[in-house]
């Protein structure tokens, strides 16, 4: 999570650097009175790199997708209450067969 | 009687928020890049749609291509936040241009 954030900040810094380079390039073009048709190739490469970093950060930082199916493993409703003083076990449930693969939700 | 499919609404909302954050951030970044590259009207829109397509593919990959375990329909993950992000992209494109022009003027006066 922190790594994704750092990568995102780094990507944005690369974009700012590319913007500054483009501004200087445009200043140079103004001096030589040529038209601005696009930034130079190394700036384009820098922009692509910054874009890749930002895409990776945008997909990693906001968090995982949580399952919405009510019967999936991580959405189990059953959990032990924290206060087990009022739980009794001496009831008729002991005649049911044991389910050995039921997992507890933490 | 058929049972209505139920969902864990809190998780669905959290997933929608995640998608919204991703799209918003990438719209802003896309706008800044379009401003730097000097893309004008049609090219800029095409660039924005390209960025959104890449985002959609990235989000699908993040969901492991099993949309139904995280969202209730395809449209949510593919199209939600598309047009709001377009506005952000145009704003940031305009500000990237404005920033450049201002900095060029300042640079000339220094």
Tab-separated table of C-alpha atoms in Angstrom:
chain	number	residue	atom	x	y	z
A	1	UNK	CA	0.000	0.000	0.000
A	2	UNK	CA	2.784	2.400	0.924
A	3	UNK	CA	4.803	1.109	-2.019
A	4	UNK	CA	1.895	1.808	-4.371
A	5	UNK	CA	1.575	5.296	-2.970
A	6	UNK	CA	5.306	5.931	-3.393
A	7	UNK	CA	5.175	4.652	-6.973
A	8	UNK	CA	2.236	6.975	-7.663
A	9	UNK	CA	4.046	9.997	-6.248
A	10	UNK	CA	7.101	9.063	-8.275
A	11	UNK	CA	4.981	8.804	-11.430
A	12	UNK	CA	3.502	12.252	-10.802
A	13	UNK	CA	6.995	13.678	-10.225
A	14	UNK	CA	8.133	12.204	-13.542
A	15	UNK	CA	5.143	13.883	-15.205
A	16	UNK	CA	6.039	17.223	-13.640
A	17	UNK	CA	9.604	16.858	-14.845
A	18	UNK	CA	8.344	16.073	-18.341
A	19	UNK	CA	6.077	19.137	-18.189
A	20	UNK	CA	8.986	21.333	-17.184
A	21	UNK	CA	11.116	19.929	-20.020
A	22	UNK	CA	8.308	20.637	-22.474
A	23	UNK	CA	8.004	24.193	-21.203
A	24	UNK	CA	11.712	24.758	-21.735
A	25	UNK	CA	11.454	23.189	-25.180
A	26	UNK	CA	8.613	25.516	-26.085
A	27	UNK	CA	10.638	28.476	-24.861
A	28	UNK	CA	13.419	27.364	-27.155
A	29	UNK	CA	11.000	27.078	-30.067
A	30	UNK	CA	9.749	30.592	-29.371
A	31	UNK	CA	13.312	31.871	-29.668
A	32	UNK	CA	13.841	30.111	-32.985
A	33	UNK	CA	10.251	30.988	-34.018
A	34	UNK	CA	9.215	27.475	-34.987
A	35	UNK	CA	5.855	25.825	-34.427
A	36	UNK	CA	5.215	23.478	-31.531
A	37	UNK	CA	4.194	20.191	-33.068
A	38	UNK	CA	4.910	17.961	-30.114
A	39	UNK	CA	7.382	17.433	-27.331
A	40	UNK	CA	10.734	15.773	-28.106
A	41	UNK	CA	11.019	11.980	-28.067
A	42	UNK	CA	12.692	11.669	-24.696
A	43	UNK	CA	9.862	13.680	-23.132
A	44	UNK	CA	7.363	11.342	-24.768
A	45	UNK	CA	9.251	8.356	-23.341
A	46	UNK	CA	9.238	10.035	-19.927
A	47	UNK	CA	5.484	10.628	-20.187
A	48	UNK	CA	4.877	6.981	-21.039
A	49	UNK	CA	6.959	5.891	-18.082
A	50	UNK	CA	5.105	8.248	-15.767
A	51	UNK	CA	1.795	6.976	-17.167
A	52	UNK	CA	2.754	3.358	-16.521
A	53	UNK	CA	3.728	4.157	-12.928
A	54	UNK	CA	0.508	6.099	-12.351
A	55	UNK	CA	-1.661	3.339	-13.820
A	56	UNK	CA	0.011	0.785	-11.593
A	57	UNK	CA	-0.437	3.004	-8.535
A	58	UNK	CA	-4.074	3.784	-9.398
A	59	UNK	CA	-4.882	0.094	-9.535
A	60	UNK	CA	-2.983	-0.862	-6.391
A	61	UNK	CA	-3.523	1.963	-3.922
A	62	UNK	CA	-7.346	2.226	-3.485
A	63	UNK	CA	-7.544	-1.252	-1.979
A	64	UNK	CA	-8.579	-4.781	-2.776
A	65	UNK	CA	-11.882	-5.837	-4.222
A	66	UNK	CA	-14.077	-7.494	-1.603
A	67	UNK	CA	-16.296	-10.387	-2.521
A	68	UNK	CA	-20.017	-9.623	-2.642
A	69	UNK	CA	-21.259	-13.199	-2.790
A	70	UNK	CA	-22.974	-13.992	0.522
A	71	UNK	CA	-21.768	-17.570	0.533
A	72	UNK	CA	-18.099	-17.083	-0.241
A	73	UNK	CA	-15.399	-18.038	2.205
A	74	UNK	CA	-14.557	-14.571	3.463
A	75	UNK	CA	-18.182	-13.508	3.942
A	76	UNK	CA	-19.180	-16.035	6.535
A	77	UNK	CA	-21.732	-14.671	8.970
A	78	UNK	CA	-20.855	-17.087	11.733
A	79	UNK	CA	-18.468	-15.873	14.374
A	80	UNK	CA	-17.931	-16.510	18.033
A	81	UNK	CA	-19.013	-13.632	20.227
A	82	UNK	CA	-16.222	-12.015	22.155
A	83	UNK	CA	-18.054	-12.552	25.397
A	84	UNK	CA	-18.459	-16.283	25.806
A	85	UNK	CA	-19.695	-16.201	29.419
A	86	UNK	CA	-23.289	-16.723	28.351
A	87	UNK	CA	-22.690	-19.516	25.899
A	88	UNK	CA	-23.943	-22.918	26.888
A	89	UNK	CA	-22.968	-26.151	25.233
A	90	UNK	CA	-25.094	-28.633	27.131
A	91	UNK	CA	-28.001	-28.640	24.683
A	92	UNK	CA	-29.537	-31.040	22.195
A	93	UNK	CA	-27.154	-30.015	19.406
A	94	UNK	CA	-24.809	-32.771	20.453
A	95	UNK	CA	-26.896	-35.324	18.559
A	96	UNK	CA	-26.045	-33.697	15.228
A	97	UNK	CA	-23.137	-35.217	13.305
A	98	UNK	CA	-19.905	-33.251	13.505
A	99	UNK	CA	-19.027	-31.001	10.554
A	100	UNK	CA	-15.300	-31.202	10.348
A	101	UNK	CA	-14.597	-28.609	7.649
A	102	UNK	CA	-16.487	-25.629	9.006
A	103	UNK	CA	-14.137	-22.669	9.412
A	104	UNK	CA	-14.475	-19.842	11.874
A	105	UNK	CA	-14.479	-16.217	10.754
A	106	UNK	CA	-11.922	-14.176	12.675
B	1	UNK	CA	-40.534	-19.033	-5.905
B	2	UNK	CA	-37.158	-17.943	-7.218
B	3	UNK	CA	-34.866	-16.349	-4.734
B	4	UNK	CA	-33.691	-12.841	-5.506
B	5	UNK	CA	-29.908	-12.732	-5.664
B	6	UNK	CA	-28.632	-10.897	-2.625
B	7	UNK	CA	-25.319	-9.180	-2.286
B	8	UNK	CA	-23.181	-7.940	0.500
B	9	UNK	CA	-24.049	-4.297	-0.142
B	10	UNK	CA	-21.299	-2.862	2.006
B	11	UNK	CA	-18.624	-4.699	0.013
B	12	UNK	CA	-20.273	-3.714	-3.264
B	13	UNK	CA	-20.142	-0.071	-2.237
B	14	UNK	CA	-16.522	-0.395	-1.204
B	15	UNK	CA	-15.683	-1.892	-4.605
B	16	UNK	CA	-17.506	0.953	-6.367
B	17	UNK	CA	-15.479	3.448	-4.350
B	18	UNK	CA	-12.247	1.729	-5.363
B	19	UNK	CA	-13.201	1.866	-9.042
B	20	UNK	CA	-14.194	5.525	-8.710
B	21	UNK	CA	-10.875	6.492	-7.089
B	22	UNK	CA	-8.881	4.678	-9.763
B	23	UNK	CA	-10.811	6.280	-12.623
B	24	UNK	CA	-10.682	9.771	-11.122
B	25	UNK	CA	-6.949	9.658	-10.574
B	26	UNK	CA	-6.296	8.356	-14.070
B	27	UNK	CA	-8.600	10.990	-15.608
B	28	UNK	CA	-6.540	13.713	-13.981
B	29	UNK	CA	-3.276	12.111	-15.089
B	30	UNK	CA	-4.671	11.653	-18.601
B	31	UNK	CA	-5.644	15.312	-18.720
B	32	UNK	CA	-2.196	16.440	-17.635
B	33	UNK	CA	-0.511	14.222	-20.222
B	34	UNK	CA	-2.830	15.425	-22.994
B	35	UNK	CA	-1.992	19.004	-22.014
B	36	UNK	CA	1.741	18.347	-22.119
B	37	UNK	CA	1.590	16.544	-25.458
B	38	UNK	CA	-0.461	19.369	-26.927
B	39	UNK	CA	-3.391	17.202	-27.989
B	40	UNK	CA	-6.207	19.331	-29.298
B	41	UNK	CA	-9.943	18.605	-29.438
B	42	UNK	CA	-10.530	15.275	-31.217
B	43	UNK	CA	-7.139	13.780	-30.483
B	44	UNK	CA	-7.584	14.682	-26.834
B	45	UNK	CA	-10.940	12.886	-26.640
B	46	UNK	CA	-9.509	9.850	-28.371
B	47	UNK	CA	-6.602	9.870	-25.923
B	48	UNK	CA	-9.022	10.068	-22.990
B	49	UNK	CA	-11.053	7.133	-24.290
B	50	UNK	CA	-7.839	5.179	-24.706
B	51	UNK	CA	-6.842	5.910	-21.107
B	52	UNK	CA	-10.283	4.847	-19.886
B	53	UNK	CA	-10.101	1.637	-21.924
B	54	UNK	CA	-6.730	0.839	-20.381
B	55	UNK	CA	-8.211	1.573	-16.940
B	56	UNK	CA	-11.138	-0.757	-17.606
B	57	UNK	CA	-8.824	-3.551	-18.656
B	58	UNK	CA	-6.667	-2.919	-15.607
B	59	UNK	CA	-9.692	-3.032	-13.295
B	60	UNK	CA	-10.921	-6.226	-14.909
B	61	UNK	CA	-7.510	-7.757	-14.406
B	62	UNK	CA	-7.558	-6.639	-10.774
B	63	UNK	CA	-10.924	-8.335	-10.337
B	64	UNK	CA	-9.404	-11.467	-11.833
B	65	UNK	CA	-11.854	-11.319	-14.762
B	66	UNK	CA	-14.588	-12.767	-12.524
B	67	UNK	CA	-16.808	-9.730	-12.405
B	68	UNK	CA	-19.707	-11.472	-10.676
B	69	UNK	CA	-17.875	-12.129	-7.465
B	70	UNK	CA	-17.165	-8.428	-6.962
B	71	UNK	CA	-19.829	-6.488	-8.859
B	72	UNK	CA	-23.418	-7.051	-9.804
B	73	UNK	CA	-23.137	-6.086	-13.457
B	74	UNK	CA	-20.519	-5.480	-16.134
B	75	UNK	CA	-21.560	-1.893	-16.630
B	76	UNK	CA	-20.507	-0.878	-13.168
B	77	UNK	CA	-16.907	-1.815	-13.598
B	78	UNK	CA	-16.668	-0.734	-17.237
B	79	UNK	CA	-18.643	2.472	-17.511
B	80	UNK	CA	-19.123	4.013	-14.091
B	81	UNK	CA	-17.301	7.285	-13.589
B	82	UNK	CA	-16.538	7.571	-17.296
B	83	UNK	CA	-18.194	10.936	-17.933
B	84	UNK	CA	-17.307	12.535	-14.610
B	85	UNK	CA	-13.728	11.677	-15.352
B	86	UNK	CA	-14.071	13.304	-18.776
B	87	UNK	CA	-14.838	16.603	-17.092
B	88	UNK	CA	-11.805	16.239	-14.832
B	89	UNK	CA	-9.659	15.393	-17.841
B	90	UNK	CA	-10.748	18.563	-19.677
B	91	UNK	CA	-10.178	20.698	-16.572
B	92	UNK	CA	-6.697	19.307	-16.059
B	93	UNK	CA	-5.875	19.555	-19.718
B	94	UNK	CA	-6.880	23.232	-19.645
B	95	UNK	CA	-4.889	23.826	-16.459
B	96	UNK	CA	-1.834	22.063	-17.883
B	97	UNK	CA	-2.022	24.403	-20.877
B	98	UNK	CA	-2.603	27.419	-18.645
B	99	UNK	CA	0.287	26.438	-16.394
B	100	UNK	CA	2.588	26.084	-19.366
B	101	UNK	CA	1.624	29.439	-20.843
B	102	UNK	CA	1.999	31.165	-17.451
B	103	UNK	CA	5.364	29.587	-16.797
B	104	UNK	CA	6.567	30.570	-20.268
B	105	UNK	CA	5.547	34.186	-19.646
B	106	UNK	CA	7.197	34.202	-16.223
B	107	UNK	CA	10.334	32.661	-17.646
B	108	UNK	CA	10.552	35.415	-20.216
B	109	UNK	CA	10.339	38.098	-17.570
B	110	UNK	CA	12.959	36.602	-15.269
